Short mmCIF file of C-alpha atoms and ligand atoms in Angstrom, two decimals:
data_model
loop_
_atom_site.label_atom_id
_atom_site.label_comp_id
_atom_site.label_asym_id
_atom_site.label_seq_id
_atom_site.Cartn_x
_atom_site.Cartn_y
_atom_site.Cartn_z
CA MET A 118 5.71 0.29 -1.01
CA ALA A 119 6.14 -0.10 -5.07
CA ALA A 120 9.82 1.55 -6.06
CA GLY A 121 11.78 0.45 -9.25
CA ALA A 122 10.30 -0.29 -12.62
CA GLY A 123 8.94 -3.83 -13.64
CA GLU A 124 7.97 -5.43 -16.09
CA HIS A 125 5.09 -8.59 -17.45
CA GLY A 126 6.96 -11.71 -17.50
CA GLY A 127 6.44 -14.95 -16.48
CA GLY A 128 3.83 -15.97 -13.35
CA PRO A 129 0.48 -15.57 -13.83
CA GLY A 130 -1.56 -14.47 -16.66
CA PRO A 131 -4.34 -12.53 -16.98
CA HIS A 132 -8.33 -13.87 -16.82
CA ASP A 133 -10.17 -11.40 -19.02
CA ALA A 134 -13.16 -13.70 -19.52
CA ASP A 135 -14.04 -13.50 -15.81
CA PRO A 136 -17.29 -11.92 -14.63
CA ALA A 137 -15.60 -9.90 -12.15
CA LEU A 138 -14.03 -8.36 -14.98
CA ALA A 139 -17.11 -7.46 -16.75
CA ASP A 140 -17.70 -4.13 -18.97
CA PHE A 141 -19.68 -3.24 -15.89
CA PRO A 142 -21.99 0.31 -16.71
CA HIS A 143 -20.89 3.48 -15.60
CA ARG A 144 -23.90 4.96 -13.95
CA ALA A 145 -27.39 4.18 -12.06
CA PRO A 146 -28.57 7.58 -10.82
CA ARG A 147 -32.25 5.89 -10.23
CA THR A 148 -30.77 3.68 -7.79
CA ARG A 149 -30.36 3.78 -3.44
CA ARG A 150 -26.14 2.76 -4.12
CA TRP A 151 -24.37 0.99 -1.81
CA CYS A 152 -20.99 2.21 -0.68
CA PHE A 153 -18.53 -0.08 0.73
CA ALA A 154 -16.31 0.99 3.38
CA ASP A 155 -13.64 2.22 0.91
CA GLN A 156 -16.03 4.03 -1.62
CA LEU A 157 -16.95 6.78 0.99
CA GLY A 158 -16.34 10.09 -0.98
CA PRO A 159 -19.04 11.92 -3.26
CA HIS A 160 -17.23 10.58 -6.32
CA PHE A 161 -18.34 7.23 -5.71
CA LEU A 162 -22.28 8.33 -6.42
CA ASP A 163 -24.25 9.73 -9.30
CA GLY A 164 -25.56 13.20 -7.90
CA PRO A 165 -26.23 14.87 -5.06
CA ASP A 166 -29.40 13.36 -3.92
CA GLN A 167 -28.68 9.61 -4.74
CA PRO A 168 -29.53 7.80 -1.75
CA VAL A 169 -27.51 6.01 -0.40
CA LEU A 170 -26.89 2.27 1.89
CA LEU A 171 -24.14 1.83 4.33
CA ILE A 172 -23.46 -1.45 6.07
CA GLU A 173 -21.15 -1.77 9.16
CA SER A 174 -20.58 -5.39 9.17
CA ARG A 175 -19.22 -7.30 12.29
CA ALA A 176 -18.22 -10.71 10.30
CA VAL A 177 -16.03 -8.87 8.18
CA LEU A 178 -13.71 -7.71 11.50
CA ALA A 179 -13.96 -10.83 13.01
CA ARG A 180 -12.10 -12.66 9.72
CA ARG A 181 -9.24 -11.14 10.64
CA ARG A 182 -7.19 -10.11 13.05
CA PHE A 183 -6.44 -6.54 12.32
CA HIS A 184 -4.26 -3.57 13.57
CA ARG A 185 -6.86 -2.00 16.75
CA GLN A 186 -6.26 1.36 14.77
CA LYS A 187 -7.23 -0.13 11.01
CA ALA A 188 -10.37 -1.32 12.72
CA HIS A 189 -11.55 2.19 14.26
CA LEU A 190 -10.01 4.24 11.78
CA VAL A 191 -12.76 2.04 9.01
CA LEU A 192 -15.43 2.02 11.32
CA SER A 193 -14.89 5.34 12.35
CA ALA A 194 -14.92 6.61 8.54
CA LEU A 195 -18.19 4.39 7.82
CA ARG A 196 -20.03 5.74 10.81
CA HIS A 197 -19.10 9.98 9.83
CA ARG A 198 -20.04 9.39 6.57
CA ALA A 199 -23.54 8.00 7.72
CA ALA A 200 -23.98 10.96 10.03
CA GLU A 201 -23.05 13.22 7.28
CA LEU A 202 -25.53 11.81 4.90
CA GLY A 203 -28.38 12.19 7.60
CA ASP A 204 -31.90 10.93 6.17
CA ARG A 205 -30.51 10.46 2.52
CA ALA A 206 -28.41 7.26 4.85
CA GLU A 207 -29.80 3.59 4.99
CA PHE A 208 -27.36 2.45 7.91
CA HIS A 209 -27.17 -1.06 9.66
CA GLN A 210 -25.12 -2.13 11.97
CA VAL A 211 -25.41 -6.08 11.30
CA GLY A 212 -23.18 -9.08 11.05
CA THR A 213 -23.11 -9.53 7.60
CA TYR A 214 -23.85 -7.92 4.45
CA ALA A 215 -26.51 -10.65 3.18
CA GLU A 216 -28.38 -9.60 6.68
CA ALA A 217 -28.71 -6.00 5.73
CA LEU A 218 -28.71 -6.47 1.92
CA ASP A 219 -32.02 -8.67 2.35
CA ARG A 220 -33.77 -6.12 4.37
CA VAL A 221 -33.16 -3.17 1.74
CA ALA A 222 -36.58 -2.55 -0.64
CA GLY A 223 -36.06 -1.01 -4.43
CA PRO A 224 -33.22 -0.92 -6.54
CA VAL A 225 -29.72 -0.78 -5.58
CA SER A 226 -26.28 -0.40 -7.20
CA VAL A 227 -22.92 -1.05 -6.05
CA CYS A 228 -19.60 0.39 -7.67
CA ALA A 229 -17.69 -3.52 -8.51
CA PRO A 230 -15.37 -3.19 -4.73
CA THR A 231 -11.94 -3.99 -4.59
CA SER A 232 -11.24 -7.42 -3.96
CA TRP A 233 -12.66 -10.89 -6.16
CA ARG A 234 -13.96 -12.34 -3.17
CA SER A 235 -16.04 -8.86 -2.54
CA ARG A 236 -16.70 -9.14 -6.54
CA ASP A 237 -17.64 -12.57 -6.68
CA PHE A 238 -20.48 -11.68 -3.70
CA VAL A 239 -22.03 -8.77 -5.19
CA LEU A 240 -21.85 -10.83 -8.38
CA ALA A 241 -23.88 -13.54 -6.96
CA ARG A 242 -26.66 -11.24 -5.45
CA ARG A 243 -29.18 -11.04 -8.01
CA ASP A 244 -30.94 -8.15 -6.03
CA LEU A 245 -27.68 -5.65 -7.12
CA GLN A 246 -26.93 -4.01 -10.46
CA VAL A 247 -22.80 -3.29 -10.12
CA LEU A 248 -20.84 -0.96 -11.58
CA ALA A 249 -17.40 -0.22 -13.27
CA ALA A 250 -14.64 0.74 -10.32
CA ARG A 251 -14.43 4.11 -9.17
CA GLY A 252 -11.52 5.93 -6.82
CA PHE A 253 -8.49 5.30 -9.73
CA VAL A 254 -7.38 7.62 -12.55
CA THR A 255 -7.60 4.94 -15.38
CA THR A 256 -10.50 2.66 -15.74
CA GLN A 257 -10.07 -0.36 -16.11
CA ALA A 258 -11.04 -0.25 -20.14
CA GLU A 259 -8.21 2.51 -20.36
CA PHE A 260 -5.87 0.33 -18.63
CA ALA A 261 -6.79 -2.68 -20.88
CA GLY A 262 -6.75 -0.59 -24.08
CA TRP A 263 -3.18 0.60 -23.02
CA ALA A 264 -2.14 -3.35 -22.23
CA GLU A 265 -3.65 -4.12 -25.57
CA GLY A 266 -1.24 -2.11 -26.90
CA ARG A 267 0.36 -2.37 -30.68
CA GLY A 268 3.71 -3.97 -30.19
CA ARG A 269 3.09 -3.82 -26.30
CA ARG A 270 5.07 -6.89 -24.80
CA ARG A 271 6.01 -5.68 -21.34
CA LEU A 272 3.56 -3.75 -18.82
CA LEU A 273 5.88 -1.35 -17.31
CA MET A 274 4.74 1.01 -14.76
CA GLU A 275 7.15 3.68 -16.09
CA ASP A 276 5.26 3.37 -19.77
CA PHE A 277 1.74 3.12 -17.86
CA TYR A 278 3.01 6.05 -15.53
CA ARG A 279 3.63 8.09 -19.20
CA ASP A 280 0.46 7.21 -20.90
CA SER A 281 -1.53 8.52 -17.92
CA ARG A 282 0.04 11.87 -18.26
CA ARG A 283 -0.21 11.98 -21.50
CA ARG A 284 -4.15 11.12 -21.19
CA HIS A 285 -5.15 13.27 -18.40
CA ASP A 286 -2.57 16.27 -19.41
CA VAL A 287 -0.52 16.33 -16.07
CA LEU A 288 3.11 17.96 -15.73
CA MET A 289 2.87 18.66 -19.46
CA ASN A 290 3.79 20.86 -21.63
CA GLY A 291 2.25 20.11 -24.42
CA ALA A 292 3.68 16.41 -25.90
CA GLU A 293 6.49 16.59 -23.76
CA PRO A 294 6.82 16.53 -19.89
CA VAL A 295 7.81 19.62 -17.77
CA GLY A 296 11.06 19.88 -17.44
CA GLY A 297 11.89 17.54 -19.81
CA ARG A 298 11.89 13.82 -17.74
CA TRP A 299 9.24 11.83 -17.13
CA ASN A 300 10.81 10.52 -13.99
CA LEU A 301 12.57 12.17 -11.67
CA ASP A 302 13.37 9.40 -9.02
CA ALA A 303 17.59 9.57 -9.76
CA GLU A 304 17.02 12.55 -7.57
CA ASN A 305 15.04 10.77 -4.40
CA ARG A 306 17.25 8.56 -3.26
CA GLU A 307 19.61 10.72 -0.48
CA PRO A 308 20.23 9.22 2.53
CA PRO A 309 18.62 11.25 5.09
CA PRO A 310 19.85 14.97 6.14
CA ALA A 311 23.36 14.23 8.18
CA ASP A 312 22.06 16.27 11.29
CA GLY A 313 18.96 13.84 11.00
CA ARG A 314 15.97 16.97 10.60
CA ILE A 315 13.93 16.86 7.49
CA GLY A 316 13.20 20.72 8.14
CA VAL A 317 9.27 19.97 7.39
CA PRO A 318 6.31 21.22 10.64
CA GLU A 319 4.73 18.13 12.20
CA PRO A 320 1.60 17.25 9.94
CA TRP A 321 -1.61 17.86 10.30
CA TRP A 322 -3.55 15.41 12.96
CA PRO A 323 -7.45 15.52 12.83
CA GLU A 324 -9.20 15.68 16.36
CA GLU A 325 -11.30 12.83 17.60
CA ASP A 326 -14.60 13.56 18.55
CA GLU A 327 -17.87 11.40 19.92
CA ILE A 328 -18.40 9.05 16.89
CA ASP A 329 -14.11 8.16 17.42
CA ALA A 330 -15.59 7.73 21.67
CA GLU A 331 -18.31 5.47 20.34
CA VAL A 332 -15.92 3.37 17.70
CA ARG A 333 -13.68 2.92 20.69
CA ALA A 334 -16.33 1.93 23.49
CA ASP A 335 -18.06 -0.75 20.74
CA LEU A 336 -14.27 -2.02 19.86
CA ASP A 337 -13.43 -2.36 23.70
CA ARG A 338 -16.64 -4.31 23.98
CA TRP A 339 -16.75 -6.75 20.93
CA GLU A 340 -13.02 -7.61 22.15
CA ALA A 341 -13.76 -7.96 25.55
CA ASP A 342 -16.94 -10.59 24.41
CA GLY A 343 -13.95 -12.28 22.51
CA ASP A 344 -15.89 -11.60 18.95
CA VAL A 345 -12.99 -9.76 17.58
CA SER A 346 -9.28 -9.70 18.61
CA PHE A 347 -6.80 -6.94 17.29
CA VAL A 348 -2.67 -6.96 17.14
CA GLY A 349 -1.61 -3.01 17.73
CA ASP A 350 -1.74 -0.57 20.52
CA ASP A 351 -4.95 1.61 20.40
CA GLY A 352 -4.23 5.42 20.43
CA PRO A 353 -5.25 8.62 19.05
CA ARG A 354 -6.74 8.53 15.52
CA LEU A 355 -3.57 9.88 13.20
CA PHE A 356 -5.75 9.58 10.04
CA PRO A 357 -8.61 11.25 8.12
CA VAL A 358 -12.35 9.61 8.60
CA THR A 359 -13.87 12.49 7.15
CA ARG A 360 -13.98 14.22 3.76
CA ALA A 361 -12.82 17.80 5.11
CA GLU A 362 -10.82 15.66 7.26
CA ALA A 363 -8.73 14.36 4.41
CA LEU A 364 -8.94 17.44 2.08
CA HIS A 365 -7.34 19.24 5.37
CA ARG A 366 -4.38 16.82 5.09
CA LEU A 367 -4.11 17.34 1.83
CA GLU A 368 -4.30 20.92 2.14
CA ASP A 369 -1.21 20.73 4.28
CA PHE A 370 0.68 18.65 2.69
CA LEU A 371 0.83 20.81 -0.11
CA GLN A 372 2.16 23.64 1.93
CA HIS A 373 4.17 22.40 4.36
CA ARG A 374 5.52 19.28 2.84
CA LEU A 375 5.43 18.53 -0.60
CA GLY A 376 8.78 20.53 -1.16
CA ALA A 377 10.87 18.73 1.01
CA PHE A 378 9.04 14.92 -0.25
CA GLY A 379 11.23 14.71 -3.07
CA PRO A 380 14.91 14.04 -1.84
CA HIS A 381 14.57 12.31 0.97
CA GLU A 382 11.18 9.76 0.58
CA ASP A 383 13.40 7.30 0.54
CA ALA A 384 14.99 7.84 3.98
CA MET A 385 14.47 6.34 7.36
CA LEU A 386 15.34 8.18 10.61
CA THR A 387 14.78 6.58 14.18
CA GLY A 388 13.14 10.05 15.52
CA ASP A 389 11.01 10.98 12.96
CA ARG A 390 8.59 8.11 11.40
CA TRP A 391 6.83 10.66 9.13
CA LEU A 392 9.66 12.91 7.57
CA ALA A 393 7.97 14.73 4.45
CA HIS A 394 5.40 12.19 3.90
CA SER A 395 2.33 12.79 2.72
CA LEU A 396 0.17 10.67 5.00
CA LEU A 397 -2.79 10.39 2.62
CA SER A 398 -2.68 6.73 1.37
CA PRO A 399 -4.99 5.75 4.17
CA ALA A 400 -7.56 8.72 2.77
CA LEU A 401 -7.25 7.71 -0.33
CA ASN A 402 -7.71 4.07 -0.17
CA LEU A 403 -11.08 4.47 2.30
CA GLY A 404 -12.24 6.25 -0.86
CA LEU A 405 -12.54 9.96 0.76
CA LEU A 406 -10.39 11.38 -2.09
CA ASP A 407 -10.46 11.19 -5.68
CA PRO A 408 -6.80 10.66 -6.77
CA LEU A 409 -6.95 12.28 -10.18
CA ALA A 410 -8.32 15.29 -8.37
CA VAL A 411 -5.63 14.79 -5.52
CA VAL A 412 -2.58 15.18 -8.95
CA VAL A 413 -5.41 18.29 -9.92
CA ALA A 414 -4.52 19.63 -7.01
CA THR A 415 -0.87 19.14 -6.69
CA GLU A 416 -0.06 20.37 -10.11
CA ARG A 417 -2.29 23.10 -9.62
CA SER A 418 -0.87 24.09 -6.37
CA ALA A 419 3.04 23.72 -7.47
CA ARG A 420 2.05 25.96 -10.50
CA ASP A 421 0.70 28.82 -8.50
CA ARG A 422 3.21 28.94 -6.32
CA ALA A 423 5.74 29.00 -8.76
CA ALA A 424 4.04 32.45 -10.27
CA ALA A 425 3.98 33.42 -7.02
CA GLY A 426 7.90 33.36 -7.08
CA ASP A 427 7.79 29.94 -4.94
CA LEU A 428 9.22 26.92 -7.05
CA LEU A 429 9.05 23.86 -5.57
CA PRO A 430 11.37 21.18 -6.47
CA LEU A 431 9.98 19.22 -9.49
CA ASN A 432 11.37 15.92 -8.53
CA SER A 433 9.01 16.39 -5.15
CA VAL A 434 6.13 17.32 -7.12
CA GLU A 435 6.74 14.96 -9.73
CA GLY A 436 7.37 11.78 -7.48
CA PHE A 437 3.88 12.68 -5.89
CA VAL A 438 2.14 12.28 -8.56
CA ARG A 439 4.28 9.22 -9.93
CA GLN A 440 3.00 7.69 -5.87
CA VAL A 441 -0.57 8.40 -6.77
CA MET A 442 -1.86 8.10 -10.36
CA GLY A 443 1.39 5.91 -11.16
CA TRP A 444 2.24 3.00 -8.60
CA ARG A 445 -1.58 3.36 -7.22
CA ASP A 446 -3.19 3.12 -10.33
CA TYR A 447 -0.64 0.60 -11.62
CA VAL A 448 -0.33 -2.08 -8.33
CA TRP A 449 -4.41 -1.66 -8.62
CA HIS A 450 -4.92 -2.96 -12.23
CA MET A 451 -2.30 -5.60 -12.14
CA TYR A 452 -3.97 -6.96 -8.90
CA TRP A 453 -6.86 -7.65 -11.68
CA HIS A 454 -5.06 -8.36 -14.85
CA LEU A 455 -2.65 -11.37 -13.06
CA GLY A 456 -5.88 -13.14 -12.23
CA ARG A 457 -7.16 -14.76 -9.82
CA ASP A 458 -3.94 -16.66 -8.75
CA PHE A 459 -1.90 -13.61 -8.69
CA ARG A 460 -2.39 -14.21 -4.64
CA HIS A 461 -0.89 -17.70 -4.60
CA ALA A 462 2.22 -17.46 -7.00
CA ASN A 463 5.03 -19.15 -4.65
CA ALA A 464 8.13 -18.91 -7.86
CA LEU A 465 10.54 -18.69 -4.76
CA GLY A 466 8.58 -21.85 -3.06
CA ALA A 467 8.75 -19.96 0.41
CA ARG A 468 6.99 -21.96 3.12
CA GLU A 469 7.83 -20.42 6.11
CA PRO A 470 5.19 -19.34 8.72
CA VAL A 471 4.63 -15.93 10.21
CA PRO A 472 6.71 -16.00 13.24
CA GLY A 473 4.82 -15.04 16.30
CA TRP A 474 6.94 -12.13 17.28
CA LEU A 475 5.73 -10.33 13.60
CA ALA A 476 2.64 -11.62 14.01
CA GLY A 477 2.31 -9.62 17.42
CA LEU A 478 3.90 -6.51 16.29
CA ASP A 479 6.13 -7.48 18.83
CA ASP A 480 9.69 -4.91 18.53
CA GLY A 481 10.56 -5.54 22.48
CA ALA A 482 11.77 -9.18 21.25
CA VAL A 483 13.84 -7.58 18.60
CA ASP A 484 17.54 -6.58 19.14
CA ALA A 485 18.11 -5.81 15.11
CA ALA A 486 17.48 -1.67 15.74
CA CYS A 487 15.79 -1.04 12.20
CA LEU A 488 13.88 -4.14 12.09
CA SER A 489 12.64 -3.07 15.94
CA ASP A 490 12.27 0.44 15.23
CA VAL A 491 9.77 0.34 12.04
CA LEU A 492 7.96 -3.31 13.99
CA GLY A 493 7.44 -0.42 17.11
CA ASP A 494 5.99 2.36 14.90
CA LEU A 495 4.28 -0.23 13.49
CA ARG A 496 2.42 -1.36 16.84
CA ARG A 497 1.87 2.11 17.88
CA ASP A 498 0.59 4.20 14.41
CA GLY A 499 -0.39 1.22 12.28
CA TRP A 500 1.60 2.72 9.45
CA VAL A 501 5.35 3.37 8.47
CA HIS A 502 6.27 4.65 4.98
CA HIS A 503 6.97 2.23 1.88
CA ILE A 504 10.73 2.06 2.51
CA PRO A 505 10.64 0.17 5.72
CA ARG A 506 7.71 -1.84 4.31
CA LEU A 507 9.75 -2.84 1.33
CA MET A 508 13.36 -2.69 2.63
CA VAL A 509 13.14 -3.64 6.17
CA LEU A 510 9.53 -5.75 6.81
CA GLY A 511 9.83 -7.23 3.21
CA ASN A 512 13.23 -8.02 2.55
CA TYR A 513 12.69 -9.81 6.09
CA ALA A 514 10.38 -12.03 4.86
CA LEU A 515 12.00 -12.87 1.49
CA GLN A 516 15.16 -13.43 2.60
CA ARG A 517 13.84 -15.72 5.61
CA GLY A 518 11.66 -17.31 2.91
CA ILE A 519 8.38 -16.46 4.77
CA ASP A 520 5.46 -17.88 2.98
CA PRO A 521 4.23 -14.83 0.18
CA SER A 522 0.30 -15.35 0.42
CA ALA A 523 0.67 -15.18 4.66
CA MET A 524 3.05 -11.75 4.16
CA THR A 525 -0.29 -10.57 2.10
CA ASP A 526 -2.80 -10.95 4.97
CA TRP A 527 0.07 -9.67 7.64
CA PHE A 528 0.49 -6.33 5.50
CA HIS A 529 -3.77 -6.31 5.22
CA GLU A 530 -4.23 -6.78 8.21
CA SER A 531 -1.15 -4.67 10.25
CA PHE A 532 -1.44 -1.56 8.11
CA VAL A 533 -4.15 1.12 8.24
CA ASP A 534 -4.42 1.44 4.55
CA GLY A 535 -3.51 -2.25 3.74
CA TYR A 536 -6.67 -3.86 1.65
CA GLU A 537 -6.64 -6.88 -0.69
CA TRP A 538 -6.02 -4.92 -3.87
CA VAL A 539 -3.25 -2.96 -2.51
CA MET A 540 -0.96 -5.64 -0.77
CA VAL A 541 -1.61 -8.64 -3.44
CA ALA A 542 0.30 -6.70 -5.65
CA ASN A 543 3.00 -4.86 -3.32
CA VAL A 544 3.49 -8.14 -1.91
CA VAL A 545 3.16 -11.24 -3.90
CA GLY A 546 4.55 -9.06 -6.79
CA MET A 547 7.09 -6.08 -5.85
CA SER A 548 8.13 -7.53 -2.03
CA GLN A 549 8.36 -11.29 -2.50
CA HIS A 550 9.22 -11.63 -6.36
CA ALA A 551 6.80 -14.42 -5.86
CA ASP A 552 5.23 -14.12 -9.08
CA GLY A 553 8.35 -15.34 -11.70
CA GLY A 554 9.08 -11.47 -12.29
CA ALA A 555 5.80 -10.04 -13.42
CA LEU A 556 5.69 -6.97 -11.37
CA ALA A 557 9.67 -6.42 -10.75
CA THR A 558 12.50 -7.30 -13.23
CA LYS A 559 14.54 -8.43 -9.60
CA PRO A 560 13.82 -9.48 -5.89
CA TYR A 561 14.12 -6.64 -3.61
CA ALA A 562 16.40 -7.52 -1.10
CA ALA A 563 19.29 -6.35 -0.10
CA GLY A 564 21.70 -6.59 3.20
CA GLY A 565 22.39 -4.10 5.88
CA ALA A 566 24.91 -1.61 3.44
CA TYR A 567 21.84 -0.41 2.12
CA ILE A 568 20.16 0.09 5.65
CA ASP A 569 22.98 1.42 7.07
CA ARG A 570 23.56 4.10 3.55
CA MET A 571 19.28 5.03 3.71
CA SER A 572 19.11 5.29 7.85
CA ASP A 573 20.41 5.94 11.16
CA TYR A 574 19.45 2.66 12.40
CA CYS A 575 22.80 0.98 12.84
CA GLY A 576 24.62 3.29 14.36
CA GLY A 577 22.46 2.09 17.74
CA CYS A 578 22.36 -1.43 16.83
CA ARG A 579 23.77 -5.03 18.11
CA TYR A 580 24.77 -5.90 15.23
CA ASP A 581 27.18 -4.73 12.30
CA PRO A 582 26.22 -4.45 9.02
CA ARG A 583 29.48 -5.52 7.45
CA LYS A 584 29.64 -8.58 9.10
CA ARG A 585 28.28 -12.11 7.64
CA LEU A 586 29.52 -14.19 10.26
CA GLY A 587 29.34 -13.92 13.60
CA GLU A 588 27.98 -13.47 16.68
CA ASP A 589 27.95 -9.31 15.51
CA ALA A 590 26.64 -10.62 11.93
CA CYS A 591 23.77 -8.03 10.73
CA PRO A 592 20.87 -10.35 9.90
CA TYR A 593 19.88 -8.50 6.53
CA THR A 594 23.68 -9.30 5.65
CA ALA A 595 23.44 -12.58 6.39
CA GLY A 596 20.54 -12.67 5.47
CA TYR A 597 20.74 -11.67 2.02
CA TRP A 598 23.78 -14.28 1.05
CA ALA A 599 21.72 -17.13 2.16
CA PHE A 600 18.64 -16.08 0.58
CA LEU A 601 20.86 -15.65 -2.65
CA ASP A 602 22.23 -19.27 -1.97
CA ARG A 603 18.90 -20.87 -1.82
CA THR A 604 17.32 -19.58 -4.96
CA ARG A 605 20.47 -19.57 -6.99
CA GLU A 606 18.58 -21.80 -9.49
CA GLN A 607 15.15 -19.75 -9.30
CA LEU A 608 17.13 -16.51 -10.10
CA ALA A 609 19.74 -17.93 -12.73
CA GLY A 610 17.93 -16.74 -15.53
CA ASN A 611 17.53 -13.33 -14.60
CA HIS A 612 20.10 -11.10 -15.91
CA ARG A 613 19.76 -8.96 -13.16
CA MET A 614 20.79 -10.95 -10.66
CA ARG A 615 23.86 -12.28 -13.00
CA ARG A 616 26.62 -9.93 -10.91
CA PRO A 617 24.85 -10.86 -6.92
CA LEU A 618 24.81 -14.37 -7.90
CA GLN A 619 28.73 -14.64 -9.09
CA GLY A 620 29.61 -12.88 -5.90
CA LEU A 621 28.38 -16.03 -3.81
CA ASP A 622 31.13 -18.15 -5.54
CA ARG A 623 33.25 -15.45 -4.03
CA LEU A 624 32.29 -16.08 -0.41
CA ARG A 625 34.67 -19.09 1.10
CA ASP A 626 32.73 -18.65 4.22
CA LEU A 627 29.50 -19.33 2.78
CA PRO A 628 28.58 -22.66 4.07
CA ALA A 629 29.13 -21.36 7.30
CA VAL A 630 26.95 -18.30 6.97
CA VAL A 631 24.01 -20.89 5.03
CA GLU A 632 24.23 -22.97 8.25
CA GLN A 633 24.49 -19.80 10.76
CA GLU A 634 21.32 -18.52 9.03
CA ARG A 635 19.71 -21.57 9.24
CA LEU A 636 19.98 -21.75 12.89
CA ARG A 637 18.98 -18.32 13.25
CA GLY A 638 15.55 -19.26 11.29
CA THR A 639 12.87 -17.18 11.44
CA GLY A 640 13.71 -16.56 15.33
CA ALA A 641 13.37 -13.10 16.62
CA PRO A 642 16.82 -11.36 15.38
FE1 SF4 B 26 19.57 -3.78 10.94
FE2 SF4 B 26 21.87 -4.68 10.30
FE3 SF4 B 26 22.06 -2.40 10.65
FE4 SF4 B 26 21.40 -3.47 12.79
S1 SF4 B 26 23.26 -3.52 11.58
S2 SF4 B 26 20.23 -1.65 11.99
S3 SF4 B 26 20.15 -5.29 11.97
S4 SF4 B 26 21.00 -2.99 8.88
#
């Protein structure tokens, strides 16, 4: 979801003394390694023969109302890993993690898991040796060293990204970035092509097998028994559950889609939800792929093709590398750096509950063409790319004052790649500006004009993106002004909001717009 640069200003602060952030050891080869369901790649083990513990916990599924395809993906990935490892893995299908751990003999180690809650759990178990986290490009110590760097007052993603590029020698010519510029984002904000065709083949899709069939039958049965409940549609599995599948998708992206990725990465099209996106975030967040290896493979592929006379646009290559080693790592580290309170930050005082139509992914209840299309894609696939997340779904919640913590839960549950760490930073920080500007220098609020420019939605909509008042007033355009009016005091000190706030004073019909939007509330627009 990340877009644009942020800075570390007010809001929640670091909690370095927290035991969940201790300097854990890095290796424990003579132990059985418990791998959580988002730690499934070989880089979470200390060697090819290390015994493994895998636990499928029904309680984790029952705790939340996940998208059906997310539950399928996680269970399928875990069961495929157990099948792959054969006798090397002890696989428990139980009610809770504790039930399984109580049955295991011998020393067990675990790489630090990915949420405060799960870290607290493993640290409370005296029978577990907790190791440093894996699955990210920069380590906790490297991030801390960078954050505490001499004279550093702001924790900008852009600075972090450059540091990481230098540290790992990615897209570098000696001390300089390849092409002479670090960030080519300005070339990656083009609207959709006029003919609505992005010009890449369909992504490669995995094939389901008998393990998927078992998962599907189990989920059906548990749902019928009332043990779990889901949102969203069941459907063919679209995302990788094994390392082999994840590598296949990576290769397909590098060969057929990467070149077209950059220019239209922010565009939205009614008839093409995949565009040239990599669709790799679920595989990365399940731990099937090591992100540094993905970045290295991307650079190698681009260099090999350039040597063969097939030069890929640098803005596409750099844009993808920035997503993986810049934004993904940055939101991971900020999740920990800003501490436990980060999740509960609510700087704009947003307290509306998530409306039922949104919670239920009920696109049929929605007239607004953009929101209906995005919600429909999410219901069907459990995935939409970063701009529908930020500028359609997140923008709606921001304008309507929906509680940021509740929206974080909603994103976590509704997306196949959603996890606590990624959604707290992306939703509380980036999308809802609830952290008071710790991650983003201004709220990602926009009216219908932005959506009109970046999509083909508005032409077929019953609303008019230019109208803020009346029957056909666009809920995003009107909502934008109502949002500014409601948050004027909190945003007054933000210099990047000075001009938009000044614009409010020029609106003669502002009281009528505000009243119209008050009546509209969070009813399906
Ligand atoms: Fe969305 Fe407004 Fe455009 Fe309709 S007019 S598609 S509600 S931005």
